[in-house]
């Protein structure tokens, strides 16, 4: 796989448009799904993916195969998505205080029993700031340090935002449960 | 790490394996941007090449500096040259001409300022002034075309002397220049020469002729054939190059027009939501003078043009992240900015009035790079973001390069020998539509205002 990616990268660096298209076709579907998760709407995701792939091709010569090509591209997609979201963030979406959502600390069991569609549905209901950090940490498996660097915030802020996101999510589940019952 | 395992592992895997087909236009936009990147890489090379070409012009076009002419006989040979002068006067059939490098036995060129032989010079001057002594029979012809108090070159020409006793010496004081190096009109000079020759002005009294020393002639021959004889004096070379640096403050008028009849309503809404702003920027350019009046300007100019976007919708409906429907008024105010880097190439004409210059110039501004940031409404009368590189949709509202026509008139004040301050009213019309062919509205701009700056002679 890595050998194929090397050939692909070398072709792109030589300006071979067929190789560029091949690289795009290989990774774009997965990356579009990532962008959709962060954007939460199609239009923003389109822009994020476009910006990310422009950057991928511009900076491809700096890729040293120290990690997988897919992982490197995914980081760029996430980075571009964050940049795009930050440009359009307003204060309301960023700063939801935990006091606004008084929740009781509950076990994570409720989350463990959720299936893929439920999680996806719940994530769309999270405020943008929480959703971003929650996804980066849980789904994209990034550390708080990495998140802090990418968002240009303190590591402790990332932790507290994640905690609040988790509590917010649990509160949403409770609300959903109460509606059903 | 426990909190990372909030969800079932299968759920996380499903997120990882999720694939969605992106719209086809994304690849098209990426491809177009990559293509533009390649074009941009070419830009610095031809930009540098054009600057080098202008600089090369400065060296290759001959300098019209008439202030220093032919002779540069060494000071050390003044004495021998003074002897040569007397010999030349006495030598039959000896012709002394200006600007020719014939053999010395036929030609002598003697420089007054190098020579410094007061006796000889004063004598010849005396002969010039004393026109009453001119006599046809002596056939000593003096051709005094132009002269000034501090003459640079004095040429004594003995022309077509047939007999020693007749001593037909033609003394030509040719191409005299004053210290300020004013350019002599060659044509006028020749006309005067011809007139004076026709009038047959002759010197009647010349030093008695004695003998000729051929060794001295050989020495002078060698001197005349050295490079020094035709060396230009670089101290007097007039610089053709200058650098101007300026700032711009102007009004930016957006000129929108519908490309078809159906777009008229959209045009009205665009005009309603967008108001003209101002423009500002600066530039630096090289000015190259072909002569004292005509010049070429080429450089780089950066400009930011502002348009104010103001959108209000009183019937806005929005669904928030919790799924609630919110009714209200939506107001969106944005300052749209077009940033542009261009290459102005102008031809100018300069009129000098003492310490002031009036300049007129016109030409084109070639767009090299631009970027737009802000919002406009789309055809559905909804605000959309038009930031370059992040355009939503099928690149309908993306921005193209635009070129412009430029007309300037400026007043320059020479406040120091090498420095001029200038104030320049300027009009710039961006004649090329900056929107894509798919956009039903064409977007052009008219920028008019003032430029102020300094011109430095290099």
XYZ file of C-alpha atoms in Angstrom:
639
model
C 0.000 0.000 0.000
C 2.760 2.380 1.016
C 4.649 1.634 -2.180
C 1.545 2.529 -4.201
C 1.227 5.762 -2.277
C 4.887 6.570 -2.933
C 4.367 6.156 -6.659
C 1.243 8.283 -6.407
C 3.018 11.050 -4.505
C 6.015 11.062 -6.846
C 3.700 11.287 -9.843
C 1.849 14.215 -8.283
C 5.105 16.001 -7.526
C 6.078 15.693 -11.167
C 2.862 17.467 -12.068
C 1.174 14.390 -13.491
C -2.508 15.344 -13.513
C -3.637 11.707 -13.806
C -1.815 10.837 -10.602
C -3.283 13.886 -8.911
C -6.749 12.741 -9.902
C -5.968 9.229 -8.692
C -4.838 10.539 -5.325
C -7.951 12.666 -5.063
C -10.235 9.767 -6.006
C -8.528 7.490 -3.479
C -8.893 9.744 -0.496
C -11.675 12.222 -1.264
C -14.654 10.005 -0.238
C -13.237 9.283 3.226
C -12.153 12.876 3.670
C -15.494 14.204 2.556
C -17.095 12.128 5.322
C -14.669 13.677 7.818
C -15.436 17.180 6.535
C -19.170 16.469 6.747
C -18.804 15.473 10.376
C -17.127 18.766 11.223
C -19.187 20.990 9.001
C -22.562 19.488 9.704
C -23.799 20.759 6.361
C -22.958 19.977 2.769
C -22.002 23.443 1.590
C -19.385 23.991 4.279
C -18.060 20.471 3.789
C -17.594 21.161 0.072
C -15.470 24.177 0.858
C -13.488 22.381 3.526
C -12.670 19.480 1.230
C -11.733 21.782 -1.611
C -9.428 23.905 0.555
C -7.905 20.821 2.123
C -7.036 19.143 -1.173
C -5.581 22.367 -2.571
C -3.341 22.399 0.477
C -2.542 18.703 0.132
C -1.222 19.211 -3.398
C 0.596 22.419 -2.508
C 2.399 20.859 0.439
C 2.808 17.328 -0.884
C 6.535 17.832 -1.330
C 6.799 18.211 2.447
C 5.265 14.808 3.088
C 8.100 12.534 4.260
C 6.218 9.232 4.695
C 6.743 9.393 8.439
C 3.077 8.482 8.787
C 0.526 7.054 6.373
C -0.593 9.285 3.525
C -4.224 8.896 4.616
C -3.428 10.035 8.143
C -1.499 13.059 6.820
C -4.343 14.064 4.509
C -6.903 13.580 7.271
C -4.942 15.949 9.512
C -5.004 18.550 6.772
C -8.737 18.072 6.281
C -9.349 18.485 10.003
C -7.027 21.479 10.151
C -8.770 23.162 7.214
C -12.167 22.336 8.696
C -11.172 23.962 11.975
C -9.895 27.004 10.145
C -13.127 27.260 8.239
C -15.239 26.802 11.359
C -13.238 29.341 13.307
C -13.788 31.914 10.576
C -17.498 31.491 10.917
C -17.793 30.883 14.638
C -19.668 33.408 16.626
C -19.423 33.869 20.326
C -22.676 32.055 21.045
C -21.550 28.762 19.627
C -18.170 28.918 21.283
C -18.986 29.901 24.770
C -21.802 27.836 26.171
C -21.214 27.734 29.903
C -21.790 24.507 31.714
C -24.072 26.344 34.131
C -26.519 26.795 31.272
C -26.965 23.051 31.141
C -27.183 21.728 34.685
C -26.684 17.999 34.333
C -26.007 15.250 36.741
C -22.883 13.252 36.206
C -24.016 9.916 34.984
C -22.252 6.781 33.924
C -20.965 6.397 30.393
C -23.063 3.270 29.972
C -25.740 5.179 28.168
C -23.218 6.215 25.522
C -21.785 2.706 25.240
C -25.113 1.337 24.132
C -25.610 3.804 21.342
C -25.261 2.586 17.774
C -23.571 4.406 14.888
C -26.685 6.201 13.652
C -27.633 7.343 17.168
C -24.181 8.772 17.771
C -24.226 10.507 14.428
C -27.624 11.987 15.156
C -26.562 13.149 18.612
C -23.390 14.752 17.358
C -25.359 16.961 15.007
C -27.202 18.331 18.005
C -24.056 19.334 19.850
C -23.067 22.988 19.653
C -20.285 23.557 17.157
C -17.507 24.087 19.703
C -18.312 20.986 21.713
C -18.873 18.881 18.648
C -15.508 19.830 17.236
C -13.470 18.946 20.306
C -15.539 15.864 21.034
C -15.004 14.501 17.531
C -11.308 15.286 17.508
C -10.796 13.506 20.791
C -13.121 10.509 20.567
C -13.608 9.766 16.890
C -10.392 11.052 15.349
C -8.334 9.819 18.280
C -6.347 12.963 18.888
C -4.810 13.870 22.229
C -5.741 17.023 24.130
C -2.250 18.306 23.403
C -2.768 17.917 19.673
C -6.205 19.487 19.891
C -4.812 22.396 21.880
C -2.135 22.970 19.260
C -4.543 22.812 16.379
C -7.108 25.097 17.981
C -4.514 27.362 19.541
C -5.991 26.926 23.010
C -4.662 25.604 26.301
C -4.619 21.866 26.884
C -6.719 22.364 30.010
C -9.305 24.222 27.962
C -9.525 21.277 25.595
C -10.054 18.936 28.525
C -12.753 21.070 30.129
C -14.512 21.579 26.793
C -14.504 17.851 26.232
C -15.956 17.241 29.695
C -18.666 19.747 29.067
C -19.398 18.210 25.666
C -19.740 14.814 27.255
C -22.106 16.116 29.912
C -24.081 17.939 27.266
C -24.354 14.721 25.270
C -25.568 12.802 28.310
C -28.128 15.482 28.953
C -29.374 15.149 25.390
C -29.716 11.387 25.804
C -31.706 11.910 28.942
C -33.993 14.312 27.159
C -34.466 11.860 24.303
C -35.177 9.058 26.767
C -37.704 11.143 28.638
C -39.483 11.965 25.381
C -39.710 8.270 24.495
C -40.953 7.255 27.913
C -7.745 7.278 28.084
C -10.863 5.779 29.556
C -12.971 8.626 28.364
C -11.879 7.879 24.809
C -13.903 4.710 24.984
C -17.195 6.445 25.400
C -18.671 4.594 22.487
C -18.608 1.039 21.364
C -15.498 0.265 19.268
C -17.679 -0.787 16.355
C -19.230 2.668 16.308
C -15.808 4.315 16.033
C -14.800 1.865 13.286
C -17.926 2.734 11.373
C -16.969 6.403 11.518
C -13.522 5.503 10.177
C -14.955 3.479 7.331
C -17.549 6.039 6.367
C -17.257 7.144 2.731
C -19.212 9.839 0.921
C -18.946 10.787 -2.703
C -17.951 14.439 -3.022
C -19.511 16.593 -5.765
C -17.598 16.604 -9.037
C -17.037 20.368 -9.063
C -14.692 20.129 -6.060
C -12.079 18.310 -8.116
C -12.607 20.762 -10.970
C -11.982 23.696 -8.607
C -8.922 22.011 -7.122
C -7.586 21.310 -10.607
C -8.170 24.920 -11.692
C -6.427 26.282 -8.597
C -3.446 23.990 -9.152
C -3.278 25.193 -12.753
C -3.289 28.812 -11.579
C -0.511 27.994 -9.118
C 1.676 26.882 -12.019
C 0.944 30.081 -13.927
C 1.808 32.176 -10.883
C 5.180 30.479 -10.630
C 6.019 31.843 -14.061
C 5.268 35.435 -13.066
C 8.449 36.381 -11.196
C 10.632 35.287 -14.109
C 9.081 37.536 -16.722
C 8.712 40.295 -14.172
C 12.406 40.138 -13.407
C 13.146 39.857 -17.124
C 11.216 43.051 -17.890
C 13.071 44.993 -15.181
C 16.378 43.691 -16.500
C 15.350 44.706 -20.010
C 14.706 48.271 -18.842
C 18.056 48.369 -17.082
C 19.765 46.957 -20.160
C 18.226 49.712 -22.261
C 20.001 52.217 -20.090
C 23.366 50.786 -21.038
C 22.766 50.025 -24.676
C 21.108 53.203 -25.856
C 23.940 55.695 -26.590
C 24.097 58.683 -24.317
C 23.532 61.984 -26.115
C 26.131 63.841 -24.175
C 27.771 66.474 -26.263
C 29.463 68.222 -23.426
C 32.699 66.322 -23.773
C 34.110 65.789 -27.161
C 37.058 64.432 -28.856
C 40.305 65.530 -27.443
C 41.995 64.492 -24.291
C 45.616 65.214 -24.934
C 47.597 64.565 -21.833
C 48.638 67.473 -19.684
C 52.209 66.282 -19.813
C 52.382 66.988 -23.486
C 51.121 70.533 -23.329
C 54.476 71.854 -24.187
C 54.965 69.670 -27.166
C 51.425 70.340 -28.326
C 51.993 74.042 -28.225
C 54.868 73.460 -30.551
C 52.612 71.304 -32.683
C 50.151 74.122 -32.943
C 52.686 76.486 -34.304
C 53.979 73.756 -36.579
C 50.509 72.998 -37.779
C 49.920 76.581 -38.656
C 53.077 76.615 -40.645
C 52.661 73.271 -42.338
C 51.342 73.354 -45.839
C 48.394 71.172 -46.731
C 47.825 70.352 -43.160
C 44.259 69.987 -42.259
C 43.010 70.074 -38.734
C 39.574 68.704 -38.364
C 37.195 67.975 -35.604
C 35.853 64.508 -34.903
C 37.898 62.702 -37.475
C 40.731 60.349 -36.989
C 42.587 60.755 -40.181
C 46.319 60.815 -40.134
C 47.880 63.506 -38.084
C 49.673 65.023 -40.971
C 46.321 66.008 -42.284
C 44.449 66.540 -39.083
C 45.031 68.162 -35.760
C 42.616 68.471 -32.991
C 43.646 70.679 -30.216
C 41.770 71.042 -27.036
C 41.639 74.403 -25.423
C 40.967 73.283 -21.885
C 43.605 70.578 -22.004
C 46.060 72.640 -23.823
C 45.993 75.624 -21.532
C 48.284 77.438 -23.759
C 47.109 80.906 -22.982
C 49.135 82.570 -25.652
C 47.819 80.442 -28.442
C 44.230 80.548 -27.275
C 44.115 84.262 -26.679
C 45.631 84.803 -30.051
C 43.061 82.706 -31.816
C 40.277 84.332 -29.831
C 41.577 87.655 -30.859
C 41.434 86.540 -34.441
C 37.859 85.419 -34.015
C 36.762 88.726 -32.605
C 38.624 90.834 -35.062
C 36.541 90.193 -38.112
C 37.737 93.441 -39.718
C 41.054 91.745 -40.379
C 39.513 88.984 -42.422
C 40.728 88.947 -45.868
C 39.851 86.752 -48.778
C 43.294 86.839 -50.244
C 44.894 85.333 -47.195
C 42.310 82.605 -47.271
C 42.579 81.952 -43.602
C 39.194 80.700 -42.967
C 37.679 80.780 -39.566
C 34.598 78.865 -39.033
C 33.130 79.866 -35.759
C 29.895 77.979 -35.455
C 28.974 78.369 -31.842
C 30.948 79.340 -28.868
C 30.483 80.045 -25.195
C 32.638 81.611 -22.560
C 33.993 78.367 -21.178
C 34.553 76.405 -24.271
C 35.415 72.775 -24.012
C 36.985 72.086 -27.300
C 38.765 74.256 -29.695
C 39.583 72.867 -33.029
C 41.950 74.467 -35.348
C 41.509 73.347 -38.828
C 43.808 74.032 -41.599
C 41.925 73.143 -44.670
C 43.014 72.770 -48.262
C 46.100 74.873 -48.041
C 47.758 74.877 -51.378
C 50.646 77.079 -50.699
C 52.676 77.772 -47.607
C 52.852 81.451 -48.308
C 49.101 81.682 -48.560
C 48.725 80.047 -45.137
C 45.144 79.146 -45.608
C 44.318 78.058 -42.172
C 40.853 77.201 -41.294
C 40.252 77.592 -37.685
C 37.159 75.905 -36.614
C 35.910 76.422 -33.191
C 33.450 73.685 -33.308
C 31.068 72.216 -30.872
C 31.694 74.526 -28.024
C 29.870 73.591 -24.949
C 29.276 75.442 -21.736
C 29.794 73.907 -18.348
C 26.152 72.938 -18.037
C 26.408 70.576 -20.958
C 23.581 71.988 -22.991
C 22.974 69.938 -26.039
C 23.885 71.668 -29.229
C 21.642 71.215 -32.120
C 23.917 69.734 -34.709
C 21.756 70.805 -37.553
C 21.831 74.455 -36.468
C 25.532 74.288 -36.025
C 26.047 72.989 -39.519
C 23.787 75.660 -40.921
C 25.800 78.382 -39.213
C 29.044 76.780 -40.361
C 27.887 76.766 -43.906
C 26.763 80.354 -43.716
C 30.053 81.522 -42.281
C 32.041 79.611 -44.857
C 29.948 81.113 -47.584
C 30.645 84.536 -46.166
C 34.337 83.668 -46.417
C 35.583 85.065 -43.209
C 39.318 84.918 -43.137
C 42.035 85.681 -40.718
C 44.552 88.130 -42.018
C 47.198 87.863 -39.384
C 48.705 84.573 -38.485
C 51.952 83.673 -36.779
C 54.862 83.510 -39.198
C 55.503 80.042 -40.453
C 58.896 78.532 -39.939
C 59.621 74.856 -39.849
C 58.030 71.507 -39.219
C 59.207 68.803 -36.892
C 57.956 65.442 -38.141
C 58.852 63.695 -34.889
C 56.459 65.882 -33.033
C 53.799 65.036 -35.554
C 54.339 61.344 -34.916
C 53.949 61.849 -31.188
C 50.729 63.706 -31.701
C 49.563 61.017 -34.129
C 49.966 58.389 -31.450
C 48.092 60.495 -28.964
C 45.205 61.052 -31.291
C 44.874 57.361 -31.950
C 44.644 56.417 -28.303
C 41.276 55.679 -26.717
C 41.672 58.722 -24.518
C 40.947 60.912 -27.488
C 37.367 59.782 -27.694
C 36.702 59.059 -24.088
C 33.389 60.316 -22.702
C 33.337 62.128 -19.442
C 31.045 60.068 -17.195
C 30.746 62.827 -14.634
C 28.482 64.663 -16.988
C 26.342 61.694 -17.926
C 22.703 62.404 -17.305
C 20.898 59.590 -15.522
C 17.951 58.149 -17.371
C 16.621 56.073 -14.505
C 14.601 57.071 -11.505
C 12.555 55.399 -8.829
C 9.186 56.623 -7.703
C 7.433 55.498 -4.547
C 3.887 56.568 -3.864
C 0.740 56.064 -1.883
C -2.816 56.004 -3.226
C -6.056 57.361 -1.797
C -9.068 57.098 -4.065
C -12.768 56.497 -4.544
C -13.731 53.033 -5.739
C -16.776 52.946 -7.967
C -18.186 49.516 -8.702
C -19.718 49.243 -12.171
C -22.129 46.330 -12.353
C -24.014 45.397 -15.476
C -26.301 42.539 -16.452
C -25.021 40.155 -19.080
C -28.571 39.257 -20.096
C -32.103 40.562 -19.624
C -33.003 37.872 -17.081
C -30.321 39.128 -14.740
C -31.833 42.608 -14.437
C -33.617 41.832 -11.162
C -30.478 40.286 -9.744
C -28.531 43.361 -10.847
C -30.967 45.673 -9.055
C -30.602 43.669 -5.865
C -26.823 43.668 -6.151
C -26.815 47.425 -6.610
C -29.169 47.780 -3.660
C -27.012 45.716 -1.314
C -23.584 46.987 -2.383
C -22.333 50.543 -1.978
C -19.185 52.133 -3.308
C -16.311 52.549 -0.918
C -12.797 53.815 -1.255
C -9.483 52.453 -2.431
C -6.006 52.741 -1.052
C -2.620 51.284 -1.684
C 0.847 52.093 -2.863
C 3.467 51.298 -5.387
C 7.008 51.595 -6.556
C 8.093 52.006 -10.145
C 11.147 52.591 -12.259
C 11.012 55.601 -14.565
C 13.164 55.446 -17.680
C 13.713 58.604 -19.734
C 14.167 58.237 -23.481
C 15.038 61.928 -23.646
C 14.393 64.970 -21.473
C 10.610 64.642 -21.869
C 9.494 61.182 -22.852
C 9.661 58.373 -20.337
C 8.447 54.883 -19.525
C 7.228 53.728 -16.137
C 7.074 50.108 -14.989
C 6.717 48.796 -11.479
C 4.455 47.153 -8.968
C 1.286 48.551 -7.466
C -0.766 47.110 -4.637
C -4.309 48.288 -4.131
C -7.230 47.428 -1.877
C -10.663 48.350 -3.152
C -13.587 48.491 -0.768
C -17.278 47.855 -1.390
C -19.776 47.877 1.469
C -22.242 44.999 1.586
C -25.434 45.611 3.542
C -28.127 42.922 3.555
C -31.364 42.995 5.525
C -34.066 40.343 5.493
C -37.032 40.934 7.814
C -38.535 37.483 7.180
C -35.598 35.316 8.048
C -36.309 31.774 9.241
C -33.552 29.806 10.886
C -33.335 26.366 12.435
C -30.908 26.245 15.338
C -28.753 23.290 16.335
C -31.474 21.974 18.643
C -33.952 21.950 15.786
C -35.945 24.985 16.889
C -37.328 27.336 14.268
C -36.471 30.972 14.842
C -38.115 33.871 12.988
C -36.521 37.261 12.865
C -34.662 39.912 10.947
C -31.303 39.049 9.525
C -28.842 41.853 9.010
C -25.498 41.178 7.441
C -22.980 43.974 6.983
C -19.631 43.211 5.472
C -16.791 45.270 4.140
C -15.846 43.560 0.907
C -12.226 43.933 -0.096
C -10.525 43.218 -3.388
C -6.776 43.073 -2.984
C -4.830 43.381 -6.178
C -1.215 43.433 -7.224
C -0.589 44.776 -10.679
C 2.149 45.788 -13.037
C 1.577 49.326 -14.329
C 3.296 50.108 -17.623
C 2.884 53.737 -18.625
C 4.290 56.116 -21.160
C 4.739 59.640 -19.902
C 5.593 63.123 -21.093
C 7.232 65.738 -18.922
C 7.202 69.521 -19.190
C 9.793 71.440 -17.172
C 9.065 74.826 -15.598
C 11.929 75.723 -13.278
C 11.474 73.872 -10.027
C 8.255 72.313 -11.228
C 7.489 69.563 -13.688
C 4.135 68.777 -15.204
C 3.820 65.150 -16.147
C 1.189 63.324 -18.135
C 1.180 59.575 -18.399
C -1.071 56.813 -19.580
C -0.912 53.080 -19.985
C -2.127 49.784 -18.695
C -2.100 47.993 -15.385
C -1.639 44.257 -15.836
C -3.262 42.246 -13.051
C -0.776 39.849 -11.481
C -2.601 38.620 -8.416
C -5.894 39.287 -6.718
C -7.952 38.100 -3.848
C -11.489 38.957 -2.855
C -13.013 38.728 0.573
C -16.560 39.433 1.672
C -20.166 38.678 0.847
C -22.607 39.288 -1.949
C -26.091 38.047 -2.649
C -26.635 35.199 -5.061
C -29.393 34.950 -7.624
C -31.778 33.673 -4.934
C -31.132 36.931 -3.030
C -29.343 35.075 -0.253
C -26.009 36.277 1.094
C -23.069 34.099 0.172
C -19.442 34.252 1.025
C -17.119 35.125 -1.846
C -13.766 34.734 -0.165
C -11.254 33.707 -2.805
C -10.430 30.036 -2.597
C -13.461 29.209 -0.470
C -16.178 29.898 -2.983
C -19.281 27.870 -2.442
C -20.888 26.232 -5.433
C -19.595 25.856 -8.937
C -17.123 28.749 -8.882
C -19.875 31.017 -10.201
C -18.759 33.893 -8.043
C -15.041 33.383 -8.110
C -12.791 36.271 -9.079
C -10.610 36.572 -12.154
C -7.619 38.776 -12.820
C -8.458 42.164 -14.213
C -6.404 44.629 -16.144
C -6.895 48.358 -16.220
C -6.352 51.514 -18.210
C -4.529 54.231 -16.295
C -4.419 57.981 -16.889
C -2.337 60.262 -14.701
C -1.446 63.930 -14.566
C 1.023 65.032 -11.971
C 2.732 68.073 -10.569
C 6.299 67.563 -9.401
C 8.353 69.851 -7.223
C 12.155 69.555 -7.188
C 12.935 69.994 -3.535
C 16.476 68.612 -3.754
C 18.835 67.925 -6.673
C 17.905 64.266 -6.820
C 14.466 64.306 -5.261
C 11.075 65.409 -6.527
C 7.830 65.387 -4.601
C 4.760 64.742 -6.662
C 1.009 64.897 -6.386
C -0.781 62.934 -9.061
C -4.508 62.888 -9.824
C -5.190 59.473 -11.287
C -8.008 57.616 -12.998
C -7.924 53.857 -13.352
C -10.580 51.894 -15.189
C -10.624 48.138 -14.733
C -11.994 47.279 -18.134
C -11.861 43.534 -17.733
C -14.755 41.830 -15.985
C -13.499 40.210 -12.763
C -16.371 37.713 -12.568
C -16.482 34.392 -14.397
C -18.383 33.922 -17.639
C -21.075 31.977 -15.758
C -21.868 34.924 -13.519
C -24.844 36.831 -14.998
C -23.414 40.107 -13.695
C -20.229 41.629 -14.990
C -18.151 43.487 -12.425
C -15.844 46.337 -13.393
C -14.353 49.158 -11.374
C -13.459 52.798 -11.763
C -10.955 54.159 -9.278
C -10.216 57.855 -9.190
C -8.218 59.784 -6.667
C -4.816 61.086 -5.743
C -1.378 59.588 -5.602
C 1.359 61.268 -3.617
C 4.968 60.281 -3.506
C 8.599 60.960 -4.094
C 10.722 60.540 -7.205
C 14.393 59.742 -6.763
C 16.893 60.112 -9.598
C 19.146 57.079 -9.691
